[in-house]
Structure formats: C-alpha cells, structure tokens
CSV table of C-alpha atoms in Angstrom, one decimal:
chain,number,residue,atom,x,y,z
M,1,GLU,CA,96.1,118.6,85.8
M,2,GLN,CA,99.2,118.5,83.7
M,3,TYR,CA,99.6,118.2,79.9
M,4,GLN,CA,102.5,117.3,77.7
M,5,LEU,CA,103.8,118.6,74.3
M,6,ARG,CA,106.5,116.8,72.4
M,7,LEU,CA,109.0,118.7,70.3
M,8,THR,CA,112.4,118.5,68.8
M,9,ILE,CA,115.2,121.0,69.8
M,10,ALA,CA,116.6,121.7,66.4
M,11,SER,CA,120.0,123.0,67.6
M,12,GLN,CA,120.6,119.8,69.6
M,13,GLY,CA,118.6,117.3,67.5
M,14,ALA,CA,116.9,116.0,70.7
M,15,ASP,CA,113.3,115.0,71.3
M,16,VAL,CA,111.9,116.3,74.6
M,17,CYS,CA,108.5,116.7,76.2
M,18,ILE,CA,107.3,120.0,77.8
M,19,GLU,CA,105.0,119.2,80.7
M,20,THR,CA,103.1,122.1,82.3
M,21,LEU,CA,100.0,122.8,84.3
M,22,ASP,CA,96.7,123.0,82.4
M,23,THR,CA,95.7,126.3,83.7
M,24,GLU,CA,96.3,129.9,82.7
M,25,TYR,CA,96.8,131.2,86.2
M,26,PRO,CA,98.2,128.5,88.5
M,27,ASP,CA,98.2,129.0,92.3
M,28,ARG,CA,101.3,128.7,94.4
M,29,ARG,CA,100.6,125.2,95.5
M,30,GLN,CA,100.3,124.0,91.9
M,31,VAL,CA,103.6,125.6,90.9
M,32,ALA,CA,105.2,124.2,94.1
M,33,THR,CA,104.3,120.6,93.0
M,34,LEU,CA,106.2,121.1,89.7
M,35,ASN,CA,109.2,122.5,91.5
M,36,HIS,CA,109.1,119.6,93.9
M,37,GLU,CA,108.9,117.1,91.1
M,38,ALA,CA,111.9,118.6,89.4
M,39,SER,CA,113.8,118.6,92.7
M,40,ILE,CA,113.1,115.0,93.4
M,41,ALA,CA,114.0,114.0,89.9
M,42,SER,CA,117.3,115.9,90.2
M,43,ARG,CA,118.1,113.9,93.4
M,44,LEU,CA,117.3,110.7,91.6
M,45,ASP,CA,119.3,111.6,88.5
M,46,GLY,CA,121.3,108.5,87.7
M,47,VAL,CA,118.7,106.0,89.0
M,48,LYS,CA,117.9,103.9,86.0
M,49,GLY,CA,114.2,103.9,85.2
M,50,VAL,CA,113.4,107.4,86.6
M,51,ARG,CA,112.1,109.8,84.0
M,52,ARG,CA,114.7,112.5,83.5
M,53,VAL,CA,113.8,116.2,84.0
M,54,HIS,CA,116.3,118.2,82.0
M,55,ASP,CA,115.2,121.6,83.1
M,56,ILE,CA,112.3,123.6,84.6
M,57,LEU,CA,111.5,127.0,82.9
M,58,PRO,CA,109.1,129.9,83.4
M,59,HIS,CA,106.0,129.6,81.3
M,60,GLY,CA,102.9,131.8,80.9
M,61,SER,CA,101.5,133.8,83.8
M,62,GLY,CA,103.4,132.4,86.7
M,63,ASN,CA,103.4,128.9,85.3
M,64,LEU,CA,106.3,126.5,85.0
M,65,ALA,CA,107.3,123.9,82.4
M,66,LEU,CA,109.2,120.7,83.0
M,67,ILE,CA,111.5,119.7,80.1
M,68,THR,CA,111.6,115.9,80.2
M,69,ASP,CA,112.4,112.8,78.2
M,70,PRO,CA,109.6,112.1,75.7
M,71,CYS,CA,107.2,109.4,77.0
M,72,GLU,CA,104.0,109.5,75.2
M,73,ARG,CA,102.6,106.1,76.3
M,74,SER,CA,101.7,105.0,79.8
M,75,LEU,CA,100.8,101.7,81.3
M,76,ALA,CA,97.2,103.0,81.5
M,77,SER,CA,97.1,103.7,77.8
M,78,VAL,CA,98.6,100.2,77.0
M,79,MET,CA,95.9,98.6,79.1
M,80,ALA,CA,93.2,100.6,77.5
M,81,GLU,CA,94.2,99.4,74.1
M,82,SER,CA,94.5,95.7,75.2
M,83,ARG,CA,91.8,93.1,75.2
M,84,ASN,CA,89.6,93.2,78.3
M,85,ARG,CA,92.0,96.0,79.6
M,86,ARG,CA,94.3,93.2,80.8
M,87,LEU,CA,97.9,92.4,79.8
M,88,PRO,CA,99.2,88.9,79.1
M,89,LEU,CA,101.1,87.3,81.9
M,90,PRO,CA,104.6,87.3,80.3
M,91,GLN,CA,104.3,91.0,79.5
M,92,THR,CA,103.0,91.7,83.0
M,93,LEU,CA,105.9,89.9,84.7
M,94,LYS,CA,108.4,91.7,82.6
M,95,ILE,CA,106.9,95.1,83.5
M,96,ALA,CA,106.6,94.1,87.2
M,97,GLN,CA,110.2,93.0,87.4
M,98,THR,CA,111.4,96.3,85.9
M,99,LEU,CA,109.1,98.4,88.1
M,100,VAL,CA,110.0,96.6,91.3
M,101,GLN,CA,113.7,97.2,90.6
M,102,ILE,CA,113.1,100.9,89.9
M,103,LEU,CA,111.1,101.2,93.2
M,104,SER,CA,113.9,99.3,95.1
M,105,ASP,CA,116.5,101.8,93.8
M,106,ILE,CA,114.3,104.8,94.7
M,107,HIS,CA,113.8,103.5,98.2
M,108,ALA,CA,117.5,102.9,98.5
M,109,GLN,CA,117.8,106.7,98.1
M,110,ASP,CA,115.3,107.2,101.0
M,111,ILE,CA,112.6,108.4,98.7
M,112,VAL,CA,108.9,107.3,98.8
M,113,HIS,CA,107.0,107.8,95.5
M,114,LYS,CA,103.5,108.0,97.0
M,115,SER,CA,101.7,108.4,93.6
M,116,LEU,CA,102.2,105.1,91.9
M,117,THR,CA,99.4,104.6,89.3
M,118,PRO,CA,99.2,103.2,85.8
M,119,HIS,CA,99.3,106.8,84.5
M,120,ASN,CA,102.8,107.4,86.1
M,121,VAL,CA,104.3,104.3,84.6
M,122,LEU,CA,105.6,105.5,81.2
M,123,PHE,CA,107.4,104.1,78.2
M,124,ASP,CA,110.2,106.0,76.6
M,125,SER,CA,109.2,107.1,73.1
M,126,ARG,CA,112.6,106.3,71.6
M,127,SER,CA,113.7,103.1,73.3
M,128,GLY,CA,110.5,101.7,74.6
M,129,ALA,CA,112.1,101.4,78.1
M,130,LEU,CA,109.8,101.6,81.1
M,131,VAL,CA,110.3,104.7,83.3
M,132,LEU,CA,108.6,106.1,86.4
M,133,SER,CA,107.3,109.6,86.7
M,134,GLY,CA,104.9,111.5,88.9
M,135,PHE,CA,107.2,112.5,91.8
M,136,ASN,CA,105.2,115.7,92.6
M,137,ILE,CA,104.2,114.4,96.1
M,138,ALA,CA,107.2,112.1,96.7
M,139,SER,CA,109.0,112.6,100.0
M,140,GLU,CA,112.3,111.9,101.7
M,141,LEU,CA,111.9,109.3,104.5
M,142,GLY,CA,113.7,111.6,107.0
M,143,GLN,CA,111.3,114.5,106.2
M,144,GLU,CA,108.0,112.6,105.9
M,145,ARG,CA,105.4,114.3,108.0
M,146,GLN,CA,101.8,113.5,108.8
M,147,ALA,CA,99.6,115.3,106.3
M,148,LYS,CA,96.8,117.5,107.4
M,149,GLN,CA,94.8,116.7,104.3
M,150,LEU,CA,94.8,114.5,101.3
M,151,PRO,CA,97.4,115.5,98.7
M,152,ASN,CA,96.2,117.5,95.7
M,153,GLN,CA,96.0,114.5,93.4
M,154,PRO,CA,93.4,113.4,90.7
M,155,GLU,CA,90.6,111.5,92.4
M,156,ALA,CA,91.5,108.4,90.3
M,157,ALA,CA,94.9,108.3,92.1
M,158,LEU,CA,93.2,107.7,95.5
M,159,ALA,CA,92.2,104.2,94.4
M,160,TYR,CA,95.9,103.2,94.5
M,161,MET,CA,96.9,104.9,97.7
M,162,SER,CA,97.6,102.9,100.9
M,163,PRO,CA,95.2,103.2,103.8
M,164,GLU,CA,97.9,105.1,105.8
M,165,GLN,CA,98.2,107.6,103.0
M,166,VAL,CA,94.5,108.0,102.7
M,167,ARG,CA,94.3,108.7,106.4
M,168,GLY,CA,97.1,111.3,106.2
M,169,LYS,CA,99.5,109.3,108.3
M,170,VAL,CA,103.3,109.2,108.0
M,171,VAL,CA,104.2,106.6,105.4
M,172,ASP,CA,107.3,104.6,104.3
M,173,GLU,CA,108.3,102.2,101.5
M,174,ARG,CA,105.4,99.9,102.4
M,175,SER,CA,102.9,102.5,101.1
M,176,ASP,CA,104.5,102.2,97.7
M,177,ILE,CA,104.3,98.4,97.9
M,178,PHE,CA,100.6,98.6,98.5
M,179,SER,CA,100.2,100.9,95.5
M,180,LEU,CA,102.3,98.5,93.4
M,181,GLY,CA,99.9,95.7,94.4
M,182,ALA,CA,96.9,97.8,93.4
M,183,VAL,CA,98.5,98.6,90.0
M,184,PHE,CA,99.2,94.9,89.2
M,185,TYR,CA,95.9,93.7,90.5
M,186,GLN,CA,94.4,95.9,87.8
M,187,VAL,CA,96.9,94.9,85.1
M,188,LEU,CA,96.0,91.2,85.7
M,189,SER,CA,92.3,91.5,86.2
M,190,GLY,CA,91.3,94.6,84.2
M,191,ARG,CA,89.6,96.1,87.2
M,192,LYS,CA,90.7,98.3,90.1
M,193,PRO,CA,90.9,96.6,93.5
M,194,PHE,CA,89.0,99.5,95.1
M,195,ALA,CA,86.6,100.8,92.4
M,196,ALA,CA,83.5,103.0,93.1
M,197,ARG,CA,81.8,105.9,91.5
M,198,ALA,CA,82.0,108.4,94.4
M,199,LEU,CA,85.3,109.4,96.0
M,200,PRO,CA,84.1,108.8,99.6
M,201,GLU,CA,83.2,105.2,98.7
M,202,VAL,CA,86.6,104.7,97.1
M,203,MET,CA,88.2,105.9,100.3
M,204,ARG,CA,86.0,103.7,102.4
M,205,LYS,CA,86.9,100.6,100.4
M,206,VAL,CA,90.7,101.4,100.6
M,207,LEU,CA,90.4,101.7,104.4
M,208,THR,CA,88.0,98.8,105.2
M,209,GLU,CA,87.5,96.3,102.4
M,210,GLU,CA,89.6,93.6,100.8
M,211,PRO,CA,89.6,93.4,97.0
M,212,VAL,CA,87.8,90.5,95.3
M,213,PRO,CA,90.4,87.6,95.1
M,214,LEU,CA,92.1,87.2,91.8
M,215,THR,CA,91.0,84.0,89.9
M,216,GLN,CA,93.3,81.4,88.5
M,217,ASP,CA,92.4,82.7,85.0
M,218,GLU,CA,93.7,86.1,86.1
M,219,ALA,CA,96.9,85.1,87.9
M,220,PRO,CA,98.8,82.0,88.9
M,221,PRO,CA,98.2,81.2,92.7
M,222,LEU,CA,101.7,82.3,93.8
M,223,LEU,CA,101.5,85.6,92.0
M,224,ALA,CA,97.9,86.1,93.4
M,225,ARG,CA,99.2,85.5,96.9
M,226,ILE,CA,102.0,88.1,96.4
M,227,ILE,CA,99.6,90.7,95.3
M,228,THR,CA,97.1,89.9,98.1
M,229,ARG,CA,99.9,90.2,100.6
M,230,SER,CA,101.0,93.6,99.2
M,231,LEU,CA,97.4,94.8,99.6
M,232,GLN,CA,97.0,93.9,103.2
M,233,LYS,CA,95.9,96.8,105.4
C-alpha cells in the first residue's frame, strides 16, 4: 500500500505530492513497482491527462518516493461523498469522455494500464483536471507476457480486472476497456459489477457471471448497452 504527503517546495514555490510505500522495510518487488511506475510515467510524459512523476528519490530503509503533481481527490472519494455513491449523468459523461481520451492516447503509445480503478482516477488539486495514475503494473504491448500469478495489487482492484487478466493471460487494450466499463458501471449504479465479500468469489464472478443489468434510472439505454458490451467476457 502507498500513501501520499503534500508539501510545497519553498525554493520553487511548487506544490507536489510525495508518494511512497507504507512500510519501513519494503521488499525488492515493492520497490520495483515504484521504479516501474516512474519509468512508465516518464515514457508517457507529454500525454495529456497522465499524472506527472517529477522524480523518484531514495527514502528510508531501502524505500523510494515518487515526487508527483498534487492530486488529493480521487473518483472513489468523489463517489463516496455523493448521494447513493452515484454521480449525476452529465458529470459522469464529462468524466467518461476525458478518461476515454486519456486511455486512447496511452494505447497509442502501446501501453496497457492494467489497473484502472476509481482510486487511480485523480483530480489535480490546482486545476481540478482529471488525471490517471497507478501505472505500477502497466506494460508495453510488445513486452506483455503471461503472468505466473496475479499482480501484487489491493484485493479491491481485482473487481475491475478483465477475465483474461485475472487468469494471468496476455492482455491488450481490450483489458483496459473492460476495466473502464466496470468503473462506469459503478459510477452510474453506486455498486461494483462484481461485488463479493471474499476474494475467490470476486474472481469467480469476474470469470463466469454477468453483472446485473443497469436500469433506466441508472443509465440511458444506449449508455447501458455500451457499458454492457465493454464488460463482455
């Protein structure tokens, strides 16, 4: 798990966030994920809507710290503060349009995000602009390999992963489209499409079940069909 601290660099008058691992003695795999996120962010520098990583510095006992743009609010926190944990349709469509464009530009760079969740959709603290973070397991299409085990991600993230990713298969841009559908299913309905208390049950639902159809009160029919199509196995 990672945590953030916001501060101002006095000499430059710039607000930044310091993001580091919430452990005193991280293992090599944990540190590697931070290095990987910084590397992918560097490759995507210049892609509008990708959270900038300005630097990565040694921190503590073998730990690292990402120096990023300040983004204190996430889509998850915005939903948590809203009525019934749902967002109004106009706000949802505006967020969706922006996020689809960001993903399109990322895919154009042959990068698959692989960890699209409401917690990784952030809002810049200064401008309010939407930015995407969480590139710690992102991969280049030409270097995508079958995984031997599930990535080291929070259990909650598995509810948004595509069936192929849950199985440890090689994935492409379509995996991100599935995750995008899962995110906006929740934004519109206030519930996850594959919710369960136990991790094995979440995985089973992702692999074998279809989510409960969105109602007309939750989404217009055309939008509901788009989300349903994106969540096809």
